[in-house]
CSV table of C-alpha atoms in Angstrom, one decimal:
chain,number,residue,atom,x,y,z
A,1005,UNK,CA,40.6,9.7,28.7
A,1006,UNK,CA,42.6,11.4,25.8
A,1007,UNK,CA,40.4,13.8,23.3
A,1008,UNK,CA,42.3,14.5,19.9
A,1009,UNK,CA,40.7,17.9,18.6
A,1010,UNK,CA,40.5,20.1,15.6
A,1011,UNK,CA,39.1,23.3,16.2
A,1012,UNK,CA,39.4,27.1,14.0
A,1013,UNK,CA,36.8,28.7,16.2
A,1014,UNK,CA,36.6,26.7,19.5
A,1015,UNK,CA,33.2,24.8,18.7
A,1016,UNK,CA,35.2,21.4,18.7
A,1017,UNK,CA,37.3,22.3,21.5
A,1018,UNK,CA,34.4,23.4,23.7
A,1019,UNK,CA,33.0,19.7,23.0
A,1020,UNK,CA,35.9,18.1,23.5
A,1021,UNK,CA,36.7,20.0,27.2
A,1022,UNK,CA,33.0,19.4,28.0
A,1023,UNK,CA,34.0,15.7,27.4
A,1024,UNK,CA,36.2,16.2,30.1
A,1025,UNK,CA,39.9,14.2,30.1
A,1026,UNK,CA,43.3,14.9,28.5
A,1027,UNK,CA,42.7,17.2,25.5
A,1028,UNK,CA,45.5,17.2,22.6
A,1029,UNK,CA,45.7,19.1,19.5
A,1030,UNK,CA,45.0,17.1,16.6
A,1031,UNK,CA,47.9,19.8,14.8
A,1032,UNK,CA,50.7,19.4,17.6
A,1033,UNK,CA,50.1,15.7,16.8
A,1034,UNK,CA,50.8,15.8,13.5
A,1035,UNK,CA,54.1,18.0,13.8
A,1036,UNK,CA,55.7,14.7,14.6
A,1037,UNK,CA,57.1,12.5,12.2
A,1038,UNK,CA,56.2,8.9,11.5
A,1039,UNK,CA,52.9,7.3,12.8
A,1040,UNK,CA,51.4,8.5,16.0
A,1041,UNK,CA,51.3,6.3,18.8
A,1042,UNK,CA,48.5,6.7,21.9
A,1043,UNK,CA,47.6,4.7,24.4
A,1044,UNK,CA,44.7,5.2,27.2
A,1045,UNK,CA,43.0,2.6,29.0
A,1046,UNK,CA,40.0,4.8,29.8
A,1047,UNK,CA,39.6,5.9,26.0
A,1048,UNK,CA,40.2,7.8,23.0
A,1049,UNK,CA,38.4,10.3,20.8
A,1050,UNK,CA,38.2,12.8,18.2
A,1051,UNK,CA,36.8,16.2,18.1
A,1052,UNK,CA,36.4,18.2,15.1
A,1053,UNK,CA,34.2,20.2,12.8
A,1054,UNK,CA,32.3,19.3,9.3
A,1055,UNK,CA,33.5,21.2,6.1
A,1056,UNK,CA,31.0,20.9,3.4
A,1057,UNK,CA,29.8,17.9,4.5
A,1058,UNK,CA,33.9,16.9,4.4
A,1059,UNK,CA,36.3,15.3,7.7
A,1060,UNK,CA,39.2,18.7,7.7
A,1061,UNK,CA,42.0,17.3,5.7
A,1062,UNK,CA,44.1,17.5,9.2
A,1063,UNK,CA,41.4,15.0,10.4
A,1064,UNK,CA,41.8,12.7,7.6
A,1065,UNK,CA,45.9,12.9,7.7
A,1066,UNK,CA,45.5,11.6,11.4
A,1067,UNK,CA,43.2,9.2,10.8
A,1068,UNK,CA,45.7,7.6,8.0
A,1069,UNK,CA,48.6,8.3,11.1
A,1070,UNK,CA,47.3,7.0,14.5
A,1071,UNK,CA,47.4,3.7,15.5
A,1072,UNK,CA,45.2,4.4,19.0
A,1073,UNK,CA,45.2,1.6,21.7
A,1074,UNK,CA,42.5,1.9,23.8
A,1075,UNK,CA,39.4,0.0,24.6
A,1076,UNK,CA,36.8,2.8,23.8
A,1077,UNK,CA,36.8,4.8,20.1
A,1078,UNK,CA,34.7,7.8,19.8
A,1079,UNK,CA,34.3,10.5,17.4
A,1080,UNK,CA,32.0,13.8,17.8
A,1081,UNK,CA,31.7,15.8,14.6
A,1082,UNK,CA,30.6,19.6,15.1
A,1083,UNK,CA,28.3,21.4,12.5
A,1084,UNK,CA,26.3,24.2,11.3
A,1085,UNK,CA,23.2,23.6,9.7
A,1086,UNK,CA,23.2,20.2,7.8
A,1087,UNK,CA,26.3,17.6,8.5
A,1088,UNK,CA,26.1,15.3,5.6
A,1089,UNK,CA,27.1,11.9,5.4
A,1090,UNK,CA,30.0,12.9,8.2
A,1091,UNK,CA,29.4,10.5,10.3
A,1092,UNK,CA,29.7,7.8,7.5
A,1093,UNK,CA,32.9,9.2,5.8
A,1094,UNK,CA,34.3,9.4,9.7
A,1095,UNK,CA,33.0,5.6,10.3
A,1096,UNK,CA,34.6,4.2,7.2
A,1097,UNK,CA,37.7,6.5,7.2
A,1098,UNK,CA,38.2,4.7,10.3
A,1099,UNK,CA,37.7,1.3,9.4
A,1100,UNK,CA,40.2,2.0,6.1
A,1101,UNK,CA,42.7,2.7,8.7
A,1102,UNK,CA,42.0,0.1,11.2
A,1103,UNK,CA,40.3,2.4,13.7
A,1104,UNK,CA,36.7,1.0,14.6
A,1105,UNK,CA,34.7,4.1,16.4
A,1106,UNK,CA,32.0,2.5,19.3
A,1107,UNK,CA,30.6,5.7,18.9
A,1108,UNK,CA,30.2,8.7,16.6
A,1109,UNK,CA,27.6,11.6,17.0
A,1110,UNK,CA,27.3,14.7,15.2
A,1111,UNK,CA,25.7,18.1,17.5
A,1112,UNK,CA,24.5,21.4,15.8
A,1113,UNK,CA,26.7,24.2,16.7
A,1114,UNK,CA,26.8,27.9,15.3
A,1115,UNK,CA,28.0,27.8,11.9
A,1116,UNK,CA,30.5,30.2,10.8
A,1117,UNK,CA,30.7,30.1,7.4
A,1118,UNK,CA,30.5,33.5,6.3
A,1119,UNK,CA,29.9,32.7,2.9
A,1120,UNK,CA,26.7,30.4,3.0
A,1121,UNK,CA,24.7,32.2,6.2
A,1122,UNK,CA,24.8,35.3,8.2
A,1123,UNK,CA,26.9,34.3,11.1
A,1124,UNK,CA,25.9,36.6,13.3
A,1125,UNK,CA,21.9,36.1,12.7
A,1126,UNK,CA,23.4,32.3,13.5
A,1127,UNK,CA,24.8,33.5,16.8
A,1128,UNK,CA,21.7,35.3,17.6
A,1129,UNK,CA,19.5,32.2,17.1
A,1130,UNK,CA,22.0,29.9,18.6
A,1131,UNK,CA,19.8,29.2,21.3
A,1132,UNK,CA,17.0,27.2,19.5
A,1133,UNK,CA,19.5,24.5,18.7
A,1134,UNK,CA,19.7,23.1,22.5
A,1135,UNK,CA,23.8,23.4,22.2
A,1136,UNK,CA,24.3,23.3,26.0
A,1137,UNK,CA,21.9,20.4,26.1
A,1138,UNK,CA,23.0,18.4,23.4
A,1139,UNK,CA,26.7,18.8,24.7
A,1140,UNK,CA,25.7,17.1,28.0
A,1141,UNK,CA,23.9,14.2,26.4
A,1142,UNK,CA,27.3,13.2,24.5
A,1143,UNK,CA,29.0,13.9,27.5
A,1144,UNK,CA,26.9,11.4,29.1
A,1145,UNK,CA,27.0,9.1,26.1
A,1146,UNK,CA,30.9,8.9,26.3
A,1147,UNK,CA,31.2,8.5,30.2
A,1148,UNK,CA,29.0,5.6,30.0
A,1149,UNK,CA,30.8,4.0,26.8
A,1150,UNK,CA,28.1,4.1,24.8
A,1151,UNK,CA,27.8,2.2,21.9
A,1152,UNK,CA,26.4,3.7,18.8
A,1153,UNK,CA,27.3,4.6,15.0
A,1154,UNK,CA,25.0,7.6,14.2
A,1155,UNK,CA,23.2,7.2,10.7
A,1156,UNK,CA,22.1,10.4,8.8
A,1157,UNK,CA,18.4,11.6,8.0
A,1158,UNK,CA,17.2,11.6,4.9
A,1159,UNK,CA,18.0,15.9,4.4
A,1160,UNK,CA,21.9,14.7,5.7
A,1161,UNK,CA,22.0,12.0,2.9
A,1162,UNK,CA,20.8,14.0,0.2
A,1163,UNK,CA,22.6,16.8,1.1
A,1164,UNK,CA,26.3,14.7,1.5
A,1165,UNK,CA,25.5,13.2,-1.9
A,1166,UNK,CA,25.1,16.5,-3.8
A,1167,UNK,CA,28.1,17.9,-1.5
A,1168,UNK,CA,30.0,15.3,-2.8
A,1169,UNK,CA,29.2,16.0,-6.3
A,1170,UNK,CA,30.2,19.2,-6.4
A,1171,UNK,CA,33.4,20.0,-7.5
A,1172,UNK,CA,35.4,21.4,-4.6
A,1173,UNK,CA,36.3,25.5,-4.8
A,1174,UNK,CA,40.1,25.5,-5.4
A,1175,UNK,CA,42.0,28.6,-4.0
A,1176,UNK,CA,39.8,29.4,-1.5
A,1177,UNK,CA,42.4,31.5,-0.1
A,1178,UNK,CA,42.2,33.8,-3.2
A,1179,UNK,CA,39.1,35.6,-1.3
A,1180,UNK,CA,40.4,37.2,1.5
A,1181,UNK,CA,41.6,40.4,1.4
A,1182,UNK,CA,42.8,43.1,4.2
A,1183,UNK,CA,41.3,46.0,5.6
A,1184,UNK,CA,44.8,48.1,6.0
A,1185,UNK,CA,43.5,50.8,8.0
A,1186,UNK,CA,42.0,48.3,10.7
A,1187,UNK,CA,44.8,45.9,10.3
A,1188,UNK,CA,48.2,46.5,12.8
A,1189,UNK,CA,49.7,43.5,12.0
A,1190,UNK,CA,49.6,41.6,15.3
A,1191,UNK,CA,50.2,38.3,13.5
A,1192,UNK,CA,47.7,37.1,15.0
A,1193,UNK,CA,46.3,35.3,11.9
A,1194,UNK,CA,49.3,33.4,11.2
A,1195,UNK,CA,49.6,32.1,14.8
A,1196,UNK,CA,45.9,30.7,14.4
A,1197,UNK,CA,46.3,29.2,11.2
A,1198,UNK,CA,46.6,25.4,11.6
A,1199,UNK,CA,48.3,25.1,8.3
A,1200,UNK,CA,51.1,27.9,8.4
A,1201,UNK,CA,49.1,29.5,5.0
A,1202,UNK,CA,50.0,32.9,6.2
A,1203,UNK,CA,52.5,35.1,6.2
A,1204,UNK,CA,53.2,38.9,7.0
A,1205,UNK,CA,54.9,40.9,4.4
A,1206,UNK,CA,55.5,44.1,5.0
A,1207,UNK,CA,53.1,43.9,8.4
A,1208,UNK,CA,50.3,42.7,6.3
A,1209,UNK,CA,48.7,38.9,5.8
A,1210,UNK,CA,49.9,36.9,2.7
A,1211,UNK,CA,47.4,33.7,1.9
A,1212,UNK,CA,49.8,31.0,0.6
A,1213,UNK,CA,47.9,29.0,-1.6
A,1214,UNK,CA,47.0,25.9,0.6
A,1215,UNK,CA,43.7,26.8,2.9
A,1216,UNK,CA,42.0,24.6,4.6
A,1217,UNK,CA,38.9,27.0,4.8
A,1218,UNK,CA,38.5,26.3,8.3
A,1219,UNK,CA,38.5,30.7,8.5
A,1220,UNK,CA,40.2,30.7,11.9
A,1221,UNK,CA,42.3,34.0,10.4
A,1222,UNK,CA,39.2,35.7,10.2
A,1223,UNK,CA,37.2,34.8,12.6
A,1224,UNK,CA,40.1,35.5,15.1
A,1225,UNK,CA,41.5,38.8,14.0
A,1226,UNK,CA,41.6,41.4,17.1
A,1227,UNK,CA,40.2,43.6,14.3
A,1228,UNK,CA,38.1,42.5,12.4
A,1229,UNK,CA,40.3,43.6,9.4
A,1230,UNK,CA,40.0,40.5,7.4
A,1231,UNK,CA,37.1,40.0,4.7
A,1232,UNK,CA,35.7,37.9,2.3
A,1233,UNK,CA,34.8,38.0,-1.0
A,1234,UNK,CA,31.0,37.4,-1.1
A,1235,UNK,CA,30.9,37.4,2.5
A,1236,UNK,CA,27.2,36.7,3.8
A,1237,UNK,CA,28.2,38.6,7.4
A,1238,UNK,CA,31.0,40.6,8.8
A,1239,UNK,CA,30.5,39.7,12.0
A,1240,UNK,CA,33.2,37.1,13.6
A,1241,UNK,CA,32.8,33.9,15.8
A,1242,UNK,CA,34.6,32.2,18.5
A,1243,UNK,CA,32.7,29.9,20.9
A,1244,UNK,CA,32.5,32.0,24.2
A,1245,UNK,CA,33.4,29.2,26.2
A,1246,UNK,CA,37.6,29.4,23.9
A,1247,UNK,CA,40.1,32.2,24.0
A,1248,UNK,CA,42.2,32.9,21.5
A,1249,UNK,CA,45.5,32.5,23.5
A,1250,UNK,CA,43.9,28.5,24.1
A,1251,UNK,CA,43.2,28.1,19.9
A,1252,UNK,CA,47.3,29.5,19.2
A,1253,UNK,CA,48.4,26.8,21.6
């Protein structure tokens, strides 16, 4: 079985190894050219996380891409608090591009969106939402090809609907900023960054302008030297089950 994942701060990737099979990088994928070609006979799927009740624009330019050949579709969709209409947008993004999913679930993970909740109070209560638990049930779901389109509540849907009615924050990149006496320019923020955003001038980051807000640059940093405007926390996530070195390759 073949995984496809997106992942910033290793909840999507700790899904998609739980899933067990052959996981690939949803960003080495689309470093190729032209339209991307798998086939599996056991399966495929797709791992990734919710952004404002969004699909990662590196999610949506592989849906557009992929022409996948296998006999089993799935697609597990990571979140924080509320997901939205994800599933749905993931469903009929799918079906614009010829991909019918058998399956798509969403599972609550630790959100890390420093600018909404206190990601460390979120890391502290991460037990009461059953992650561990929940991760084994989709595990099962997918081993034994299950067959079912996941439908949001009634808080998703209203949520998703004002989400989507909102305009979205341009230049999100235009909050960060650098602690320079913490900061010893490792680099390590460009490496993570799925979209090559950053640069190091003169041994310091450089946001260019087109962020996906996925925050791997600061949840990452050895650190700790980057910030946020507005930041709810300054405490930093990666799912303990992910090292860094595994989210740079």
């Amino acid at each position: 079985m073949t995984v496809i994942y997106f992942s910033a701060t290793g909840n999507s990737l700790a899904v998609a190894k739980r899933i067990s099979g052959k996981c690939v990088s949803a960003v080495s994928l689309l470093r190729e050219n032209g339209p991307i070609e798998l086939s599996d006979p056991e399966g495929i799927g797709i791992v990734a996380p919710v952004y404002f009740g969004q699909l990662p624009a590196p999610v949506s330019e592989l849906l557009g891409r992929a022409r996948l050949n296998a006999p089993y579709l799935f697609a597990v969709l990571t979140y924080g608090e509320l997901a939205g209409r994800a599933a749905r947008h993931m469903r009929r993004e799918g079906e614009r591009n010829s991909i019918r999913f058998d399956y798509i679930r969403t599972i609550k993970m630790v959100d890390n969106n420093f600018t909404i909740v206190n990601v460390e109070k979120q890391v502290r209560n991460a037990g009461r939402k059953k992650i561990p638990a929940h991760m084994e049930a989709i595990a099962g779901d997918v081993k034994l090809r299950k067959n079912s389109i996941e439908r949001p509540g009634l808080a998703d849907r209203i949520v998703g609907i004002v989400e989507e009615l909102l305009p979205q924050k341009r230049n999100f990149d235009s909050g960060f900023s650098v602690e320079a006496d913490r900061c010893n320019g490792c680099g390590t923020c460009a490496k993570v960054c799925p979209n090559g955003n950053i640069r190091l001038v003169g041994g310091r980051p450089q946001w260019q302008g087109d962020c996906l807000k996925c925050t791997a640059c600061y949840h990452n940093c050895p650190q700790e030297a980057i910030r946020y405007r507005g930041e709810r926390s300054r405490f930093c996530f990666r799912n303990p089950e992910i090292g860094l070195r595994e989210l740079i390759n």
